[in-house]
Amino acid sequence: MSSLATVPKTGTGLMRRSLETLCRVAAISGGLLVAALALITVVSILGRWLASAPVLSDLSLLDWMGPITGNYELVEMGTAIAVFLFLPYCHLRGGHVTVDLVVMHAPTIIQRGLAVVAETLFLVVSGVMTWRLYHGLLDKRRYLETSMLLDIPLWWGYIGGIVGLALLTAVCLCRATDALAYEPRLQAPMQDSADQGDL
C-alpha cells in the first residue's frame, strides 16, 4: 500500500487545479465545522456549570443559562461530516499512513503495479461508499427519521458525507491515472537532491 503516499502529482491541467481547489475548500469547511462544534461544546459545558453553581444558579438574571439542547446531536452529526470533508485533501496529498519498507526496494515494475492496484482498490471502495451513502440518504428521507431532541432530519448529515466521498472518488480516479505513469526510480534521485538542497 506504499503507493498511496508516493504517487506524485503529474500534470498541471485545469481539472487537477480545480480538483485541488475543491479539496482545499472541503478541508477548510471541515475545519471550520470542527471549530464551531468545539465552541458549541465549550458554551454548553459553561452553561451547565453556571446552571449548577451554588450561588449563580439562584440568580434570576441567569435563569436562561444552561447546556445547549441537543449539543450531542450536533457534535455527532458535525464530526461525521467533517471527517468526510477531510478525506479528499488527505488522499490528494498522500497523507494516509503507509508501510513501504519492502516495496521501496522492489523493482520498478512491481512498485508501479502495486501503485495501480492500491489506487484502483481505493477508487472502487470510495465509489461504493458514495453509492451506498446516497441510498442511505434516500432511506432516511423516505422514513422521515429525525434526531431525538432537535428533530433535525438525519438525511441532512448524509449530504456532507456524500460530497466528501464523491470528491474522494474523483481524487482516487486522478491518482489511479497518475499511478499508471508513475516512475519510482526516476522520482527518487530528484527527491534526494531536493532534500539535500533543503539542508
Short mmCIF file of C-alpha atoms in Angstrom, two decimals:
data_model
loop_
_atom_site.label_atom_id
_atom_site.label_comp_id
_atom_site.label_asym_id
_atom_site.label_seq_id
_atom_site.Cartn_x
_atom_site.Cartn_y
_atom_site.Cartn_z
CA MET A 1 0.00 0.00 0.00
CA SER A 2 3.01 2.28 -0.22
CA SER A 3 1.72 3.80 -3.43
CA LEU A 4 -0.89 5.84 -1.53
CA ALA A 5 1.76 8.27 -0.30
CA THR A 6 4.39 8.05 -3.03
CA VAL A 7 2.45 8.59 -6.25
CA PRO A 8 3.46 12.06 -7.47
CA LYS A 9 1.07 14.65 -8.80
CA THR A 10 1.73 14.85 -12.56
CA GLY A 11 0.30 17.46 -14.87
CA THR A 12 -0.91 20.97 -14.19
CA GLY A 13 -4.19 20.90 -16.10
CA LEU A 14 -7.29 22.85 -15.25
CA MET A 15 -9.02 19.71 -14.00
CA ARG A 16 -6.25 18.95 -11.49
CA ARG A 17 -6.14 22.54 -10.24
CA SER A 18 -9.94 22.60 -9.91
CA LEU A 19 -9.88 19.32 -8.01
CA GLU A 20 -7.20 20.60 -5.66
CA THR A 21 -9.18 23.80 -5.06
CA LEU A 22 -12.33 21.82 -4.27
CA CYS A 23 -10.38 19.59 -1.88
CA ARG A 24 -8.97 22.64 -0.10
CA VAL A 25 -12.42 24.20 0.21
CA ALA A 26 -13.81 20.93 1.60
CA ALA A 27 -10.97 20.62 4.13
CA ILE A 28 -11.31 24.25 5.24
CA SER A 29 -15.07 23.79 5.59
CA GLY A 30 -14.46 20.71 7.71
CA GLY A 31 -12.02 22.64 9.87
CA LEU A 32 -14.47 25.49 10.38
CA LEU A 33 -17.16 22.98 11.26
CA VAL A 34 -14.93 21.34 13.87
CA ALA A 35 -14.11 24.77 15.32
CA ALA A 36 -17.83 25.59 15.54
CA LEU A 37 -18.52 22.25 17.24
CA ALA A 38 -15.73 22.92 19.75
CA LEU A 39 -17.27 26.31 20.51
CA ILE A 40 -20.72 24.73 20.96
CA THR A 41 -19.23 22.17 23.36
CA VAL A 42 -17.44 24.82 25.42
CA VAL A 43 -20.55 27.03 25.64
CA SER A 44 -22.68 24.04 26.63
CA ILE A 45 -20.24 22.98 29.37
CA LEU A 46 -20.04 26.52 30.72
CA GLY A 47 -23.81 26.80 30.67
CA ARG A 48 -24.18 23.53 32.54
CA TRP A 49 -21.61 24.66 35.12
CA LEU A 50 -23.28 28.03 35.62
CA ALA A 51 -26.71 26.43 35.95
CA SER A 52 -25.48 24.11 38.69
CA ALA A 53 -23.19 26.55 40.54
CA PRO A 54 -24.45 27.04 44.14
CA VAL A 55 -24.67 30.85 44.18
CA LEU A 56 -25.05 31.63 40.49
CA SER A 57 -27.94 29.19 39.95
CA ASP A 58 -30.05 31.16 42.45
CA LEU A 59 -29.79 34.41 40.47
CA SER A 60 -32.89 35.04 38.37
CA LEU A 61 -30.73 37.01 35.93
CA LEU A 62 -29.01 33.77 34.88
CA ASP A 63 -32.13 31.62 34.51
CA TRP A 64 -31.57 31.38 30.78
CA MET A 65 -28.11 29.85 31.29
CA GLY A 66 -27.74 26.12 30.84
CA PRO A 67 -26.40 23.49 28.48
CA ILE A 68 -27.22 23.77 24.79
CA THR A 69 -30.11 21.47 23.99
CA GLY A 70 -29.05 18.74 21.60
CA ASN A 71 -25.35 19.58 21.65
CA TYR A 72 -24.50 15.87 21.46
CA GLU A 73 -26.61 15.52 18.34
CA LEU A 74 -24.89 18.50 16.71
CA VAL A 75 -21.41 17.25 17.60
CA GLU A 76 -22.19 13.72 16.42
CA MET A 77 -23.53 14.79 13.04
CA GLY A 78 -20.99 17.59 12.53
CA THR A 79 -17.99 15.42 13.36
CA ALA A 80 -19.05 12.77 10.86
CA ILE A 81 -19.47 15.40 8.14
CA ALA A 82 -16.07 16.95 8.94
CA VAL A 83 -14.30 13.59 8.68
CA PHE A 84 -15.74 13.00 5.20
CA LEU A 85 -14.74 16.53 4.14
CA PHE A 86 -11.13 15.99 5.27
CA LEU A 87 -10.63 12.73 3.34
CA PRO A 88 -10.25 14.11 -0.23
CA TYR A 89 -7.50 16.58 0.67
CA CYS A 90 -5.71 13.99 2.79
CA HIS A 91 -5.65 11.48 -0.06
CA LEU A 92 -4.76 14.08 -2.69
CA ARG A 93 -1.67 14.97 -0.65
CA GLY A 94 -0.79 11.33 0.08
CA GLY A 95 -1.47 11.83 3.77
CA HIS A 96 -2.55 8.30 4.59
CA VAL A 97 -0.25 6.16 6.71
CA THR A 98 1.63 3.65 4.57
CA VAL A 99 4.19 0.91 5.04
CA ASP A 100 6.79 0.75 2.28
CA LEU A 101 9.78 -0.95 3.90
CA VAL A 102 9.61 -3.87 1.46
CA VAL A 103 8.14 -2.13 -1.58
CA MET A 104 10.68 0.70 -1.70
CA HIS A 105 13.43 -1.78 -2.67
CA ALA A 106 11.28 -3.70 -5.16
CA PRO A 107 11.79 -3.43 -8.93
CA THR A 108 10.13 -0.53 -10.73
CA ILE A 109 7.51 -2.70 -12.40
CA ILE A 110 6.39 -4.08 -9.02
CA GLN A 111 6.21 -0.61 -7.47
CA ARG A 112 4.15 0.65 -10.39
CA GLY A 113 1.89 -2.41 -10.30
CA LEU A 114 1.26 -2.06 -6.58
CA ALA A 115 0.56 1.66 -7.01
CA VAL A 116 -2.02 0.96 -9.70
CA VAL A 117 -3.65 -1.84 -7.67
CA ALA A 118 -3.78 0.22 -4.45
CA GLU A 119 -5.20 3.32 -6.13
CA THR A 120 -7.74 1.28 -8.11
CA LEU A 121 -8.90 -0.54 -4.97
CA PHE A 122 -9.30 2.77 -3.15
CA LEU A 123 -11.24 4.12 -6.16
CA VAL A 124 -13.63 1.15 -6.05
CA VAL A 125 -14.10 1.40 -2.27
CA SER A 126 -14.77 5.15 -2.32
CA GLY A 127 -17.17 4.77 -5.25
CA VAL A 128 -19.13 2.01 -3.49
CA MET A 129 -19.24 4.02 -0.25
CA THR A 130 -20.56 7.08 -2.11
CA TRP A 131 -23.24 4.96 -3.77
CA ARG A 132 -24.31 3.30 -0.51
CA LEU A 133 -24.32 6.59 1.41
CA TYR A 134 -26.61 8.06 -1.24
CA HIS A 135 -29.03 5.16 -0.76
CA GLY A 136 -28.80 5.71 3.00
CA LEU A 137 -29.81 9.33 2.45
CA LEU A 138 -32.83 8.22 0.41
CA ASP A 139 -33.89 5.79 3.17
CA LYS A 140 -33.56 8.38 5.94
CA ARG A 141 -35.54 10.90 3.90
CA ARG A 142 -38.22 8.38 2.93
CA TYR A 143 -38.84 7.35 6.55
CA LEU A 144 -38.57 10.94 7.85
CA GLU A 145 -36.09 9.98 10.57
CA THR A 146 -35.05 12.86 12.81
CA SER A 147 -32.75 13.38 15.78
CA MET A 148 -34.25 12.87 19.21
CA LEU A 149 -34.01 16.35 20.75
CA LEU A 150 -33.70 18.84 17.92
CA ASP A 151 -35.76 16.98 15.31
CA ILE A 152 -33.03 17.52 12.71
CA PRO A 153 -33.73 15.37 9.64
CA LEU A 154 -30.97 12.74 9.66
CA TRP A 155 -30.59 12.80 5.90
CA TRP A 156 -29.12 16.30 6.14
CA GLY A 157 -25.98 14.82 7.64
CA TYR A 158 -25.65 12.44 4.71
CA ILE A 159 -25.29 15.34 2.28
CA GLY A 160 -21.91 16.40 3.65
CA GLY A 161 -20.73 12.79 3.65
CA ILE A 162 -21.77 12.28 0.03
CA VAL A 163 -20.00 15.48 -1.04
CA GLY A 164 -16.80 14.38 0.71
CA LEU A 165 -16.90 10.83 -0.65
CA ALA A 166 -17.77 11.94 -4.20
CA LEU A 167 -14.78 14.29 -4.11
CA LEU A 168 -12.63 11.47 -2.70
CA THR A 169 -13.72 9.25 -5.60
CA ALA A 170 -12.62 11.94 -8.07
CA VAL A 171 -9.26 12.20 -6.28
CA CYS A 172 -8.86 8.41 -6.38
CA LEU A 173 -9.57 8.41 -10.13
CA CYS A 174 -6.97 11.13 -10.66
CA ARG A 175 -4.36 9.32 -8.56
CA ALA A 176 -5.10 5.99 -10.23
CA THR A 177 -4.42 7.65 -13.58
CA ASP A 178 -1.18 9.12 -12.21
CA ALA A 179 -0.15 5.70 -10.90
CA LEU A 180 -0.18 4.32 -14.46
CA ALA A 181 2.52 6.84 -15.45
CA TYR A 182 4.45 6.58 -12.17
CA GLU A 183 8.24 6.08 -12.47
CA PRO A 184 9.54 5.40 -8.93
CA ARG A 185 13.23 5.13 -9.89
CA LEU A 186 13.13 8.42 -11.77
CA GLN A 187 11.49 10.23 -8.87
CA ALA A 188 13.85 9.05 -6.12
CA PRO A 189 17.04 10.96 -7.19
CA MET A 190 15.04 14.14 -7.68
CA GLN A 191 13.60 13.78 -4.19
CA ASP A 192 17.06 13.10 -2.69
CA SER A 193 18.55 16.18 -4.36
CA ALA A 194 15.64 18.29 -3.18
CA ASP A 195 16.14 17.03 0.37
CA GLN A 196 19.87 17.86 0.22
CA GLY A 197 19.08 21.32 -1.07
CA ASP A 198 16.91 21.97 1.97
CA LEU A 199 19.77 21.25 4.40
#
